[in-house]
Amino acid sequence: LVSKIMAPVTSDLLDHTTDDHGTWCEVVGRSMEVMSHLSGAQGETGAKLRHEISSCTEAIRTLSRILGCNKCKEEMRQRAIWILTRLYTDTIGISGSFEYSCCGEDFVRMLVNIFTQDNEYSSSIRGYAGEALSNICFLGGISDATLIIQTSGDVINSLTQVLLHEENETCRQASAEILECLCTHYTKDDEYLHKLKKAILKVIGKILCCGDGTHNGEDIESQCDGTQENNEPNKDAQGFQVETLSTMSSNLLSSLLCLCGTVYNTSSVIDLRPQLDASSFLNNLRDMVVKRSGPTVENLSVCKAAGNMVISMLKYYSGGFFKEDNFGSLIEVLSSASKKMLDLDYSMVCSS
Amino acid sequence: RTLLSLVREAKELHAMA
């Protein structure tokens, strides 16, 4: 039955010579719809179904083709991402058969290309690709991190540019999550790791130290770095404004703070010189905590991420970075927030 | 971990430094 369901995809019934892909397009779409349900099935049955689908080289090839085709409907391409990601992440833990079927690594490289090329793909497809990559990174290990980080083109720079300049929040969130997973899983002490951590701290510095909403991007760049790198896209010169902490969503903010904490937490092999202006960093964090100290799940998540980040930095610098008086003020507001959120916090700990 | 315990650890680390 599964092979019959997949037949329109396996046989690649799409007419690639026409813009609408011909009359069988609808049938291929429906076939993919059922395949996506099957590939998300639970338990042993789900594992067997995914094994059967991933063993079908022709089906995988058609799905990859749909993913890279600009003429295909967005819904079909999203579905192709979902099915291939589910197969890829599943076979990491179960059989590895996807690797042999034809395009395990190619699929991940394709996702990286889609996610980082904002002039070629729509932001919604890029958002899907980013979420898929984030999922793959989270569940994978050093091999996936290596694959992503060493994909042709300057992936690290592209990811940090998405985090800094992208308007689509799903993409920015995915970028923060991918960078965090790369920091956690990519443990080779080489130029990629050095570049990764340096680039992340630079972006964090731009967002967390300077985003007071009164400067355009150009001012912020010069305030933070003292220099403007020639190879960066010149979006800032066009008055692009770095998003302020107060307007950022709780999820994105939590991801950013977690990312910063992870950089310091996984830095045993690298000397991370302070690249943040301690005073404005602490003041911005304090203001952010004050605004988010009401007892809600989102606020609690942001404050915990901030707390974890501060602990990682205190350990890394042995307190050296936080000599300023501003630190006392930050701890005071965090302490006050922790008391306001105590009931919520305990109930969440118990329920988990 | 609770936020309260994170704040406590941060205070201790800062005091030790």
Tab-separated table of C-alpha atoms in Angstrom:
chain	number	residue	atom	x	y	z
A	1	LEU	CA	0.000	0.000	0.000
A	2	VAL	CA	2.828	2.427	0.851
A	3	SER	CA	4.463	1.896	-2.536
A	4	LYS	CA	1.105	2.570	-4.251
A	5	ILE	CA	0.640	5.734	-2.205
A	6	MET	CA	4.127	6.874	-3.206
A	7	ALA	CA	3.741	5.894	-6.864
A	8	PRO	CA	2.944	9.426	-8.191
A	9	VAL	CA	6.070	10.717	-6.398
A	10	THR	CA	8.230	7.700	-7.221
A	11	SER	CA	7.316	7.962	-10.904
A	12	ASP	CA	7.872	11.734	-10.869
A	13	LEU	CA	4.619	12.549	-12.653
A	14	LEU	CA	5.339	16.291	-12.611
A	15	ASP	CA	5.691	17.809	-16.060
A	16	HIS	CA	8.823	19.908	-15.628
A	17	THR	CA	8.393	21.563	-19.023
A	18	THR	CA	5.354	23.594	-17.942
A	19	ASP	CA	5.019	26.242	-15.249
A	20	ASP	CA	2.111	24.517	-13.497
A	21	HIS	CA	3.777	21.100	-13.806
A	22	GLY	CA	0.797	19.649	-15.689
A	23	THR	CA	-2.381	17.867	-14.690
A	24	TRP	CA	-0.725	15.303	-12.395
A	25	CYS	CA	0.590	17.978	-10.047
A	26	GLU	CA	-2.495	17.762	-7.826
A	27	VAL	CA	-2.131	13.978	-7.527
A	28	VAL	CA	1.565	14.253	-6.634
A	29	GLY	CA	0.631	16.848	-3.994
A	30	ARG	CA	-1.951	14.489	-2.454
A	31	SER	CA	0.536	11.623	-2.509
A	32	MET	CA	3.022	13.796	-0.618
A	33	GLU	CA	0.323	14.766	1.864
A	34	VAL	CA	-0.207	11.115	2.820
A	35	MET	CA	3.556	10.488	2.814
A	36	SER	CA	4.038	13.319	5.289
A	37	HIS	CA	1.452	11.755	7.630
A	38	LEU	CA	3.108	8.350	7.302
A	39	SER	CA	6.609	9.718	7.887
A	40	GLY	CA	5.424	11.375	11.111
A	41	ALA	CA	3.892	8.171	12.531
A	42	GLN	CA	4.866	7.094	16.038
A	43	GLY	CA	6.478	3.940	17.408
A	44	GLU	CA	7.696	0.855	15.578
A	45	THR	CA	5.152	1.322	12.781
A	46	GLY	CA	6.474	4.834	12.148
A	47	ALA	CA	10.080	3.602	12.070
A	48	LYS	CA	9.172	0.879	9.540
A	49	LEU	CA	7.279	3.353	7.365
A	50	ARG	CA	10.177	5.816	7.374
A	51	HIS	CA	12.572	3.013	6.529
A	52	GLU	CA	10.405	1.984	3.588
A	53	ILE	CA	10.070	5.545	2.295
A	54	SER	CA	13.758	6.388	2.738
A	55	SER	CA	14.757	3.190	0.917
A	56	CYS	CA	12.937	4.359	-2.191
A	57	THR	CA	15.655	6.264	-4.069
A	58	GLU	CA	13.290	7.524	-6.769
A	59	ALA	CA	10.890	9.041	-4.230
A	60	ILE	CA	13.735	10.790	-2.375
A	61	ARG	CA	15.078	12.119	-5.677
A	62	THR	CA	11.666	13.570	-6.649
A	63	LEU	CA	11.236	15.173	-3.212
A	64	SER	CA	14.698	16.783	-3.495
A	65	ARG	CA	13.822	18.018	-6.969
A	66	ILE	CA	10.561	19.568	-5.727
A	67	LEU	CA	12.437	21.233	-2.863
A	68	GLY	CA	14.815	22.992	-5.249
A	69	CYS	CA	12.198	23.884	-7.888
A	70	ASN	CA	11.026	27.496	-7.942
A	71	LYS	CA	7.994	26.578	-10.086
A	72	CYS	CA	6.599	24.120	-7.520
A	73	LYS	CA	3.880	25.301	-5.164
A	74	GLU	CA	5.171	26.480	-1.804
A	75	GLU	CA	2.959	23.984	0.014
A	76	MET	CA	4.586	21.087	-1.848
A	77	ARG	CA	8.080	22.367	-1.133
A	78	GLN	CA	7.275	22.803	2.566
A	79	ARG	CA	5.941	19.249	2.613
A	80	ALA	CA	9.107	17.972	0.900
A	81	ILE	CA	11.208	19.675	3.601
A	82	TRP	CA	9.103	18.115	6.346
A	83	ILE	CA	9.225	14.568	4.906
A	84	LEU	CA	12.958	14.622	4.122
A	85	THR	CA	13.819	16.121	7.523
A	86	ARG	CA	11.743	13.494	9.312
A	87	LEU	CA	13.489	10.726	7.358
A	88	TYR	CA	16.939	12.229	7.871
A	89	THR	CA	16.624	12.796	11.627
A	90	ASP	CA	15.028	9.387	12.159
A	91	THR	CA	17.680	7.409	10.337
A	92	ILE	CA	20.417	9.118	12.364
A	93	GLY	CA	19.231	7.083	15.311
A	94	ILE	CA	17.854	3.964	13.671
A	95	SER	CA	19.385	2.570	10.532
A	96	GLY	CA	21.389	5.132	8.620
A	97	SER	CA	19.716	3.884	5.451
A	98	PHE	CA	18.929	7.439	4.308
A	99	GLU	CA	22.628	8.016	3.991
A	100	TYR	CA	22.851	5.289	1.375
A	101	SER	CA	19.619	6.067	-0.433
A	102	CYS	CA	21.129	9.010	-2.338
A	103	CYS	CA	21.141	12.407	-0.768
A	104	GLY	CA	21.487	12.654	3.012
A	105	GLU	CA	24.330	15.156	2.968
A	106	ASP	CA	23.073	16.815	-0.206
A	107	PHE	CA	19.749	17.433	1.503
A	108	VAL	CA	21.402	19.217	4.441
A	109	ARG	CA	23.551	21.309	2.064
A	110	MET	CA	20.454	22.191	0.088
A	111	LEU	CA	18.709	23.371	3.252
A	112	VAL	CA	21.720	25.533	4.122
A	113	ASN	CA	21.657	27.096	0.657
A	114	ILE	CA	17.920	27.775	0.781
A	115	PHE	CA	18.109	29.251	4.274
A	116	THR	CA	21.014	31.575	3.587
A	117	GLN	CA	20.090	32.846	0.102
A	118	ASP	CA	17.515	35.556	0.735
A	119	ASN	CA	17.477	36.795	-2.863
A	120	GLU	CA	16.591	33.406	-4.349
A	121	TYR	CA	13.995	31.945	-2.014
A	122	SER	CA	10.894	33.342	-0.300
A	123	SER	CA	11.147	34.093	3.400
A	124	SER	CA	8.520	31.482	4.226
A	125	ILE	CA	10.445	28.660	2.491
A	126	ARG	CA	13.632	29.926	4.118
A	127	GLY	CA	11.849	29.844	7.483
A	128	TYR	CA	10.901	26.188	6.923
A	129	ALA	CA	14.436	25.335	5.840
A	130	GLY	CA	15.817	27.121	8.925
A	131	GLU	CA	13.518	25.259	11.296
A	132	ALA	CA	14.448	21.959	9.631
A	133	LEU	CA	18.159	22.749	9.962
A	134	SER	CA	17.689	23.739	13.591
A	135	ASN	CA	15.972	20.402	14.220
A	136	ILE	CA	18.704	18.453	12.417
A	137	CYS	CA	21.415	20.309	14.373
A	138	PHE	CA	19.640	19.757	17.689
A	139	LEU	CA	19.216	16.008	17.168
A	140	GLY	CA	22.545	15.471	15.398
A	141	GLY	CA	26.140	15.659	16.521
A	142	ILE	CA	29.513	16.747	15.269
A	143	SER	CA	29.044	15.218	11.799
A	144	ASP	CA	25.983	17.360	11.033
A	145	ALA	CA	27.605	20.435	12.574
A	146	THR	CA	30.691	19.861	10.403
A	147	LEU	CA	28.567	19.335	7.327
A	148	ILE	CA	26.689	22.615	7.882
A	149	ILE	CA	29.655	24.720	8.894
A	150	GLN	CA	31.745	23.520	5.944
A	151	THR	CA	29.068	23.899	3.262
A	152	SER	CA	30.475	25.985	0.423
A	153	GLY	CA	30.152	29.720	0.901
A	154	ASP	CA	30.641	31.607	4.132
A	155	VAL	CA	27.929	29.868	6.166
A	156	ILE	CA	28.925	31.427	9.477
A	157	ASN	CA	28.749	34.938	8.067
A	158	SER	CA	25.439	34.176	6.351
A	159	LEU	CA	23.878	32.823	9.549
A	160	THR	CA	24.970	35.824	11.598
A	161	GLN	CA	23.665	38.191	8.915
A	162	VAL	CA	20.273	36.455	9.078
A	163	LEU	CA	20.276	36.856	12.842
A	164	LEU	CA	21.163	40.530	12.632
A	165	HIS	CA	19.273	41.808	9.610
A	166	GLU	CA	16.493	39.400	8.655
A	167	GLU	CA	12.946	40.730	8.973
A	168	ASN	CA	11.280	37.332	9.201
A	169	GLU	CA	11.362	36.355	12.853
A	170	THR	CA	11.133	32.610	12.176
A	171	CYS	CA	14.386	32.882	10.210
A	172	ARG	CA	16.129	34.858	12.956
A	173	GLN	CA	14.982	32.428	15.617
A	174	ALA	CA	16.174	29.475	13.519
A	175	SER	CA	19.511	31.178	12.914
A	176	ALA	CA	20.058	31.684	16.665
A	177	GLU	CA	19.171	28.042	17.340
A	178	ILE	CA	21.433	26.730	14.550
A	179	LEU	CA	24.371	28.834	15.757
A	180	GLU	CA	23.835	27.603	19.302
A	181	CYS	CA	23.789	23.955	18.171
A	182	LEU	CA	26.931	24.517	16.098
A	183	CYS	CA	28.661	25.910	19.193
A	184	THR	CA	27.599	22.887	21.209
A	185	HIS	CA	28.397	20.173	18.661
A	186	TYR	CA	31.326	21.547	16.657
A	187	THR	CA	34.197	20.783	19.007
A	188	LYS	CA	37.159	20.731	16.615
A	189	ASP	CA	39.658	23.382	17.647
A	190	ASP	CA	40.124	24.875	14.198
A	191	GLU	CA	39.588	28.108	12.294
A	192	TYR	CA	35.865	27.385	11.830
A	193	LEU	CA	35.285	27.250	15.584
A	194	HIS	CA	37.276	30.427	16.187
A	195	LYS	CA	35.382	32.220	13.435
A	196	LEU	CA	32.035	30.913	14.696
A	197	LYS	CA	32.479	32.177	18.246
A	198	LYS	CA	33.979	35.478	17.217
A	199	ALA	CA	31.116	36.114	14.775
A	200	ILE	CA	28.467	35.217	17.355
A	201	LEU	CA	29.932	37.498	20.017
A	202	LYS	CA	30.094	40.323	17.504
A	203	VAL	CA	26.397	39.966	16.665
A	204	ILE	CA	25.435	39.584	20.309
A	205	GLY	CA	27.417	42.750	21.046
A	206	LYS	CA	25.553	44.654	18.342
A	207	ILE	CA	22.163	43.523	19.606
A	208	LEU	CA	22.661	43.475	23.363
A	209	CYS	CA	25.010	46.406	23.851
A	210	CYS	CA	23.736	49.010	21.480
A	211	GLY	CA	20.097	48.451	20.667
A	212	ASP	CA	18.672	51.470	22.446
A	213	GLY	CA	16.518	52.482	19.469
A	214	THR	CA	18.017	55.931	19.118
A	215	HIS	CA	20.720	55.090	16.614
A	216	ASN	CA	20.565	53.840	13.113
A	217	GLY	CA	22.637	50.779	12.229
A	218	GLU	CA	25.618	52.783	11.021
A	219	ASP	CA	26.097	54.496	14.345
A	220	ILE	CA	25.679	51.246	16.158
A	221	GLU	CA	28.330	49.534	14.048
A	222	SER	CA	30.915	52.206	14.734
A	223	GLN	CA	30.001	52.447	18.420
A	224	CYS	CA	30.434	48.742	18.942
A	225	ASP	CA	33.360	47.824	16.788
A	226	GLY	CA	35.245	50.959	16.059
A	227	THR	CA	35.575	49.579	12.542
A	228	GLN	CA	33.308	48.727	9.644
A	229	GLU	CA	34.273	45.501	7.936
A	230	ASN	CA	34.462	45.837	4.198
A	231	ASN	CA	32.991	42.462	3.413
A	232	GLU	CA	29.700	43.019	5.229
A	233	PRO	CA	26.615	43.932	3.237
A	234	ASN	CA	26.064	47.622	3.561
A	235	LYS	CA	22.498	47.404	4.854
A	236	ASP	CA	23.374	49.603	7.798
A	237	ALA	CA	24.318	52.536	5.614
A	238	GLN	CA	20.742	52.517	4.304
A	239	GLY	CA	19.426	53.321	7.776
A	240	PHE	CA	18.636	49.739	8.730
A	241	GLN	CA	17.991	49.683	12.435
A	242	VAL	CA	19.073	46.896	14.737
A	243	GLU	CA	15.982	45.667	16.513
A	244	THR	CA	15.802	46.805	20.122
A	245	LEU	CA	15.447	44.409	23.003
A	246	SER	CA	12.117	45.928	23.986
A	247	THR	CA	10.476	45.121	20.649
A	248	MET	CA	11.948	41.657	20.251
A	249	SER	CA	9.695	38.660	20.860
A	250	SER	CA	10.299	36.622	24.014
A	251	ASN	CA	11.199	33.495	22.031
A	252	LEU	CA	13.836	35.265	19.961
A	253	LEU	CA	15.256	37.033	22.983
A	254	SER	CA	15.498	33.756	24.924
A	255	SER	CA	17.277	32.144	21.978
A	256	LEU	CA	19.760	35.023	21.768
A	257	LEU	CA	20.553	34.893	25.478
A	258	CYS	CA	20.915	31.095	25.347
A	259	LEU	CA	23.224	31.477	22.357
A	260	CYS	CA	25.430	33.928	24.226
A	261	GLY	CA	25.505	31.680	27.315
A	262	THR	CA	26.438	28.664	25.180
A	263	VAL	CA	29.355	30.494	23.557
A	264	TYR	CA	30.890	31.073	26.989
A	265	ASN	CA	29.882	27.661	28.285
A	266	THR	CA	31.611	25.769	25.496
A	267	SER	CA	34.711	27.871	25.211
A	268	SER	CA	37.367	25.802	26.957
A	269	VAL	CA	39.663	25.727	23.932
A	270	ILE	CA	39.362	29.342	22.864
A	271	ASP	CA	40.359	32.597	24.441
A	272	LEU	CA	37.277	34.805	24.217
A	273	ARG	CA	38.394	38.322	24.887
A	274	PRO	CA	35.557	40.519	26.129
A	275	GLN	CA	33.953	41.982	23.008
A	276	LEU	CA	31.034	43.530	24.846
A	277	ASP	CA	30.883	46.908	26.516
A	278	ALA	CA	30.149	45.734	30.065
A	279	SER	CA	28.352	48.861	31.180
A	280	SER	CA	25.808	49.129	28.350
A	281	PHE	CA	25.458	45.341	28.237
A	282	LEU	CA	24.464	45.193	31.908
A	283	ASN	CA	22.215	48.263	31.676
A	284	ASN	CA	20.368	46.877	28.661
A	285	LEU	CA	19.943	43.525	30.371
A	286	ARG	CA	18.628	45.213	33.500
A	287	ASP	CA	16.092	47.275	31.526
A	288	MET	CA	15.029	44.160	29.648
A	289	VAL	CA	14.493	42.188	32.879
A	290	VAL	CA	12.502	45.068	34.408
A	291	LYS	CA	10.167	45.060	31.386
A	292	ARG	CA	9.787	41.297	31.506
A	293	SER	CA	9.391	40.659	35.202
A	294	GLY	CA	5.627	40.016	35.123
A	295	PRO	CA	4.768	36.393	35.970
A	296	THR	CA	4.266	34.824	32.542
A	297	VAL	CA	5.836	31.694	31.069
A	298	GLU	CA	7.526	33.724	28.303
A	299	ASN	CA	9.023	36.237	30.742
A	300	LEU	CA	10.249	33.458	33.007
A	301	SER	CA	11.965	31.802	30.074
A	302	VAL	CA	13.730	35.064	29.120
A	303	CYS	CA	14.839	35.756	32.706
A	304	LYS	CA	16.161	32.211	33.142
A	305	ALA	CA	18.090	32.489	29.886
A	306	ALA	CA	19.554	35.774	31.159
A	307	GLY	CA	20.448	34.153	34.504
A	308	ASN	CA	22.148	31.191	32.828
A	309	MET	CA	24.053	33.502	30.500
A	310	VAL	CA	25.297	35.663	33.386
A	311	ILE	CA	26.473	32.536	35.246
A	312	SER	CA	28.354	31.271	32.167
A	313	MET	CA	30.053	34.635	31.763
A	314	LEU	CA	30.911	34.913	35.465
A	315	LYS	CA	32.531	31.471	35.321
A	316	TYR	CA	34.394	32.207	32.107
A	317	TYR	CA	35.827	35.542	33.193
A	318	SER	CA	36.056	34.574	36.894
A	319	GLY	CA	33.959	37.637	37.620
A	320	GLY	CA	36.386	39.950	35.811
A	321	PHE	CA	33.917	41.182	33.218
A	322	PHE	CA	31.339	42.173	35.849
A	323	LYS	CA	33.367	44.479	38.041
A	324	GLU	CA	31.018	47.357	37.324
A	325	ASP	CA	28.455	48.595	39.828
A	326	ASN	CA	25.827	47.903	37.180
A	327	PHE	CA	26.074	44.212	38.000
A	328	GLY	CA	24.529	44.760	41.456
A	329	SER	CA	21.636	46.560	39.834
A	330	LEU	CA	21.063	43.709	37.358
A	331	ILE	CA	21.111	41.067	40.097
A	332	GLU	CA	18.699	43.154	42.131
A	333	VAL	CA	16.079	43.260	39.359
A	334	LEU	CA	16.625	39.567	38.537
A	335	SER	CA	16.154	38.732	42.201
A	336	SER	CA	12.986	40.802	42.349
A	337	ALA	CA	11.671	39.088	39.192
A	338	SER	CA	12.478	35.663	40.646
A	339	LYS	CA	10.311	36.439	43.672
A	340	LYS	CA	7.414	37.683	41.536
A	341	MET	CA	7.587	34.514	39.424
A	342	LEU	CA	8.247	32.045	42.222
A	343	ASP	CA	4.819	30.347	42.185
A	344	LEU	CA	4.866	30.036	38.409
A	345	ASP	CA	8.437	28.744	38.508
A	346	TYR	CA	7.694	26.033	41.094
A	347	SER	CA	4.555	24.938	39.285
A	348	MET	CA	6.509	24.597	36.036
A	349	VAL	CA	9.298	22.643	37.733
A	350	CYS	CA	6.687	20.290	39.262
A	351	SER	CA	4.793	19.830	36.000
A	352	SER	CA	7.964	19.001	34.089
B	1	ARG	CA	16.363	24.986	37.814
B	2	THR	CA	14.365	27.822	39.277
B	3	LEU	CA	15.200	31.456	38.555
B	4	LEU	CA	15.744	31.957	42.278
B	5	SER	CA	18.511	29.333	42.349
B	6	LEU	CA	20.142	30.855	39.256
B	7	VAL	CA	20.195	34.278	40.926
B	8	ARG	CA	21.653	32.728	44.073
B	9	GLU	CA	24.466	31.075	42.108
B	10	ALA	CA	25.223	34.291	40.239
B	11	LYS	CA	25.496	36.167	43.528
B	12	GLU	CA	27.835	33.535	44.969
B	13	LEU	CA	30.068	33.514	41.892
B	14	HIS	CA	30.276	37.289	41.914
B	15	ALA	CA	31.065	37.344	45.641
B	16	MET	CA	33.849	34.767	45.151
B	17	ALA	CA	35.361	36.795	42.317
